[in-house]
């Protein structure tokens, strides 16, 4: 069965600094998708970034980028120039064939001013 | 554009009472629909998903059931709530729209359920 592990329950970053959130996963498939979702205090789930496993190039979305290591089954999220609005719970998620998402336990990100 | 609605936003129910949570999607047709539950401080767990009207797949055996009476309507129900049913329930959809595919899910605002 597929699993997603986020080993950092909580992280802190100074405003304008860079932070990296870790995620590892396990799957027997060669074709899959990986996502990072953000959940602010409102609890609305917001898609931050996605990565297709068949693409070697790491996805980027403005200040958010990933480091996708397929062989190591690692998918970390880097947030550059952190802002107060980035404070939230971040979830890593894996999607295989069948379009079902498996989520990690989440990492709480605190941004200090 | 596509939007997803959930109601109610908050619900407090006694143990043993019935439950009905509703989710509707606008601006798309033939979406895949999903129900997730999030326990306090935890990740999301997929409960049910549906690829079409009347087609429901259950991921976790439990006290809950789901139905899809219309293409863009997804309902989560229970005949008798348990204390362990408390949590945050999220509906999501995926489908073919400009800029996305069935491989991307969009979430509703959620329902906070407290069973006393």
Coordinates of C-alpha atoms in Angstrom, one line a residue:
Chain A
X1 CA 0.0 0.0 0.0
X2 CA 1.1 3.5 -0.7
X3 CA 2.3 5.6 2.2
X4 CA 3.4 9.2 2.7
X5 CA 5.6 10.3 5.6
X6 CA 6.2 13.8 6.8
X7 CA 8.9 13.5 9.5
X8 CA 8.7 17.1 10.7
X9 CA 5.6 17.8 12.8
X10 CA 6.6 21.5 13.1
X11 CA 9.0 23.9 11.5
X12 CA 9.8 27.6 12.1
X13 CA 11.2 30.1 9.7
X14 CA 12.1 33.8 9.9
X15 CA 10.2 36.1 7.6
X16 CA 12.1 36.5 4.3
X17 CA 14.2 33.4 4.9
X18 CA 14.0 30.0 3.2
X19 CA 12.6 26.8 4.6
X20 CA 12.4 23.2 3.3
X21 CA 9.7 20.8 4.3
X22 CA 10.4 17.1 3.9
X23 CA 8.3 14.3 2.5
X24 CA 9.0 10.7 1.6
X25 CA 6.6 8.2 0.1
X26 CA 6.3 4.6 -0.9
X27 CA 4.6 3.3 -4.0
X28 CA 5.0 0.4 -6.3
X29 CA 3.8 2.4 -9.3
X30 CA 6.1 4.1 -11.8
X31 CA 3.5 6.7 -12.9
X32 CA 2.0 8.8 -10.2
X33 CA 1.5 12.4 -9.0
X34 CA 2.8 14.3 -6.0
X35 CA 1.3 17.3 -4.4
X36 CA 1.8 19.8 -1.6
X37 CA -1.3 21.3 -0.1
X38 CA -1.5 24.2 2.3
X39 CA -4.2 24.4 5.1
X40 CA -4.3 27.8 6.8
X41 CA -6.3 28.3 10.0
X42 CA -9.5 28.6 7.9
X43 CA -8.9 24.9 7.1
X44 CA -9.5 25.4 3.4
X45 CA -7.2 23.0 1.5
X46 CA -5.2 25.0 -1.1
X47 CA -3.1 23.3 -3.8
X48 CA 0.5 24.7 -3.7
X49 CA 2.3 22.7 -6.3
X50 CA 2.2 19.4 -8.2
X51 CA 4.8 17.1 -9.7
X52 CA 4.3 14.4 -12.3
X53 CA 6.5 11.5 -11.6
X54 CA 7.4 11.1 -15.3
X55 CA 8.9 14.6 -15.4
X56 CA 12.5 14.9 -14.3
X57 CA 12.3 18.7 -14.0
X58 CA 11.3 20.0 -10.6
X59 CA 8.1 21.9 -10.4
X60 CA 8.1 25.6 -9.4
X61 CA 5.4 28.1 -8.6
X62 CA 6.6 31.5 -7.8
X63 CA 8.3 31.2 -4.3
X64 CA 7.5 27.5 -4.0
X65 CA 9.7 24.8 -5.6
X66 CA 10.1 21.1 -5.0
X67 CA 13.1 18.8 -5.0
X68 CA 11.8 15.5 -6.5
X69 CA 14.1 12.6 -6.1
X70 CA 12.3 9.6 -7.7
X71 CA 14.8 6.9 -6.9
X72 CA 14.9 8.0 -3.3
X73 CA 11.1 8.5 -3.2
X74 CA 11.6 12.0 -1.7
X75 CA 9.6 15.1 -2.5
X76 CA 10.5 18.2 -0.5
X77 CA 9.0 21.6 -0.7
X78 CA 11.1 24.7 -0.6
X79 CA 9.6 28.1 0.3
X80 CA 11.7 31.1 -0.5
X81 CA 11.3 34.6 0.9
X82 CA 8.9 33.3 3.5
X83 CA 5.9 35.5 4.3
X84 CA 3.6 35.7 7.3
X85 CA 0.8 34.4 5.1
X86 CA 2.7 31.2 4.5
X87 CA 2.1 30.1 8.1
X88 CA -0.1 27.0 7.8
X89 CA -0.2 23.2 8.0
X90 CA 1.4 21.7 4.9
X91 CA 0.4 18.3 3.6
X92 CA 2.3 16.2 1.1
X93 CA 0.1 13.9 -0.9
X94 CA 0.5 11.0 -3.4
X95 CA -1.9 10.1 -6.2
X96 CA -1.7 6.9 -8.1
X97 CA -3.9 5.5 -10.8
X98 CA -7.5 5.8 -9.7
X99 CA -7.1 9.4 -8.6
X100 CA -7.2 8.7 -4.9
X101 CA -5.0 10.9 -2.7
X102 CA -3.0 9.6 0.2
X103 CA -1.9 12.3 2.6
X104 CA 1.0 12.6 5.1
X105 CA 0.3 13.7 8.6
X106 CA 1.3 17.3 7.9
X107 CA 3.9 19.8 9.0
X108 CA 2.9 23.0 10.9
X109 CA 4.9 25.9 9.5
X110 CA 5.3 29.0 11.8
X111 CA 6.7 32.2 10.3
X112 CA 8.4 34.6 12.7
X113 CA 8.4 38.3 12.1
Chain B
X1 CA -15.1 28.9 -13.3
X2 CA -15.7 25.9 -11.0
X3 CA -16.9 26.2 -7.4
X4 CA -17.6 23.6 -4.7
X5 CA -20.0 24.2 -1.8
X6 CA -20.4 22.3 1.4
X7 CA -23.0 22.7 4.1
X8 CA -23.5 23.1 6.9
X9 CA -20.2 24.7 7.9
X10 CA -20.5 23.6 11.5
X11 CA -22.7 21.0 13.1
X12 CA -23.1 19.7 16.7
X13 CA -25.1 16.5 17.0
X14 CA -25.8 14.1 19.9
X15 CA -24.7 10.5 19.8
X16 CA -27.2 8.3 18.0
X17 CA -28.6 11.1 15.8
X18 CA -28.6 10.9 12.0
X19 CA -26.3 12.9 9.8
X20 CA -26.5 14.4 6.3
X21 CA -23.7 16.5 4.9
X22 CA -24.1 17.9 1.4
X23 CA -21.5 18.8 -1.3
X24 CA -22.3 20.4 -4.7
X25 CA -20.0 21.4 -7.5
X26 CA -20.8 24.1 -10.1
X27 CA -19.2 24.8 -13.4
X28 CA -18.2 21.3 -14.5
X29 CA -19.8 18.1 -15.5
X30 CA -19.1 14.4 -14.7
X31 CA -16.6 15.2 -12.0
X32 CA -15.1 12.6 -9.7
X33 CA -16.2 13.4 -6.1
X34 CA -14.5 12.5 -2.8
X35 CA -15.3 12.6 0.9
X36 CA -12.4 13.0 3.3
X37 CA -12.2 13.2 7.1
X38 CA -9.6 15.0 9.1
X39 CA -9.2 14.3 12.8
X40 CA -7.8 17.1 14.9
X41 CA -4.2 17.8 14.0
X42 CA -4.0 15.0 11.6
X43 CA -3.9 14.4 7.8
X44 CA -6.8 13.6 5.6
X45 CA -8.3 10.1 5.2
X46 CA -10.3 9.2 2.1
X47 CA -13.7 7.9 3.1
X48 CA -15.7 7.6 -0.2
X49 CA -15.2 8.5 -3.9
X50 CA -17.6 8.5 -6.8
X51 CA -16.9 8.5 -10.6
X52 CA -20.5 8.8 -11.6
X53 CA -24.2 9.0 -10.5
X54 CA -25.0 6.1 -8.2
X55 CA -21.4 4.8 -8.2
X56 CA -19.8 4.9 -4.7
X57 CA -16.6 3.3 -3.6
X58 CA -15.9 3.0 0.1
X59 CA -12.3 3.1 1.4
X60 CA -12.8 2.6 5.1
X61 CA -15.5 0.5 6.7
X62 CA -17.4 2.6 9.2
X63 CA -20.6 4.1 10.4
X64 CA -20.9 6.3 7.4
X65 CA -22.4 6.0 3.9
X66 CA -22.3 8.2 0.8
X67 CA -24.7 8.7 -2.1
X68 CA -24.6 10.6 -5.4
X69 CA -28.1 11.3 -6.5
X70 CA -27.1 13.8 -9.2
X71 CA -24.0 14.4 -11.3
X72 CA -22.7 17.2 -9.2
X73 CA -24.1 16.3 -5.8
X74 CA -22.4 14.2 -3.1
X75 CA -24.0 13.4 0.2
X76 CA -22.4 11.9 3.3
X77 CA -24.8 10.2 5.8
X78 CA -25.1 8.3 9.0
X79 CA -28.1 6.7 10.6
X80 CA -26.6 6.9 14.1
X81 CA -23.6 9.0 14.9
X82 CA -20.8 7.8 17.2
X83 CA -18.4 10.0 19.3
X84 CA -15.6 8.8 17.0
X85 CA -17.4 10.4 14.0
X86 CA -16.4 13.9 15.2
X87 CA -14.0 15.6 12.9
X88 CA -13.6 17.9 9.9
X89 CA -15.2 16.6 6.7
X90 CA -14.0 17.8 3.4
X91 CA -15.5 17.2 0.0
X92 CA -13.3 17.4 -3.2
X93 CA -13.8 17.1 -6.9
X94 CA -11.6 16.4 -9.9
X95 CA -12.4 16.6 -13.6
X96 CA -11.5 18.0 -16.9
X97 CA -11.3 21.8 -16.9
X98 CA -9.1 24.3 -18.5
X99 CA -5.7 24.0 -16.9
X100 CA -6.4 20.8 -14.9
X101 CA -7.3 17.2 -15.3
X102 CA -8.7 14.3 -13.2
X103 CA -5.3 14.2 -11.6
X104 CA -5.9 17.3 -9.5
X105 CA -8.4 17.7 -6.7
X106 CA -10.1 20.8 -5.5
X107 CA -11.5 21.0 -2.0
X108 CA -14.5 22.6 -0.5
X109 CA -14.5 24.7 2.7
X110 CA -15.3 21.7 4.9
X111 CA -17.8 20.9 7.7
X112 CA -16.8 20.8 11.3
X113 CA -18.8 18.0 13.0
X114 CA -18.9 17.6 16.8
X115 CA -20.7 14.6 18.2
X116 CA -21.5 15.0 21.9

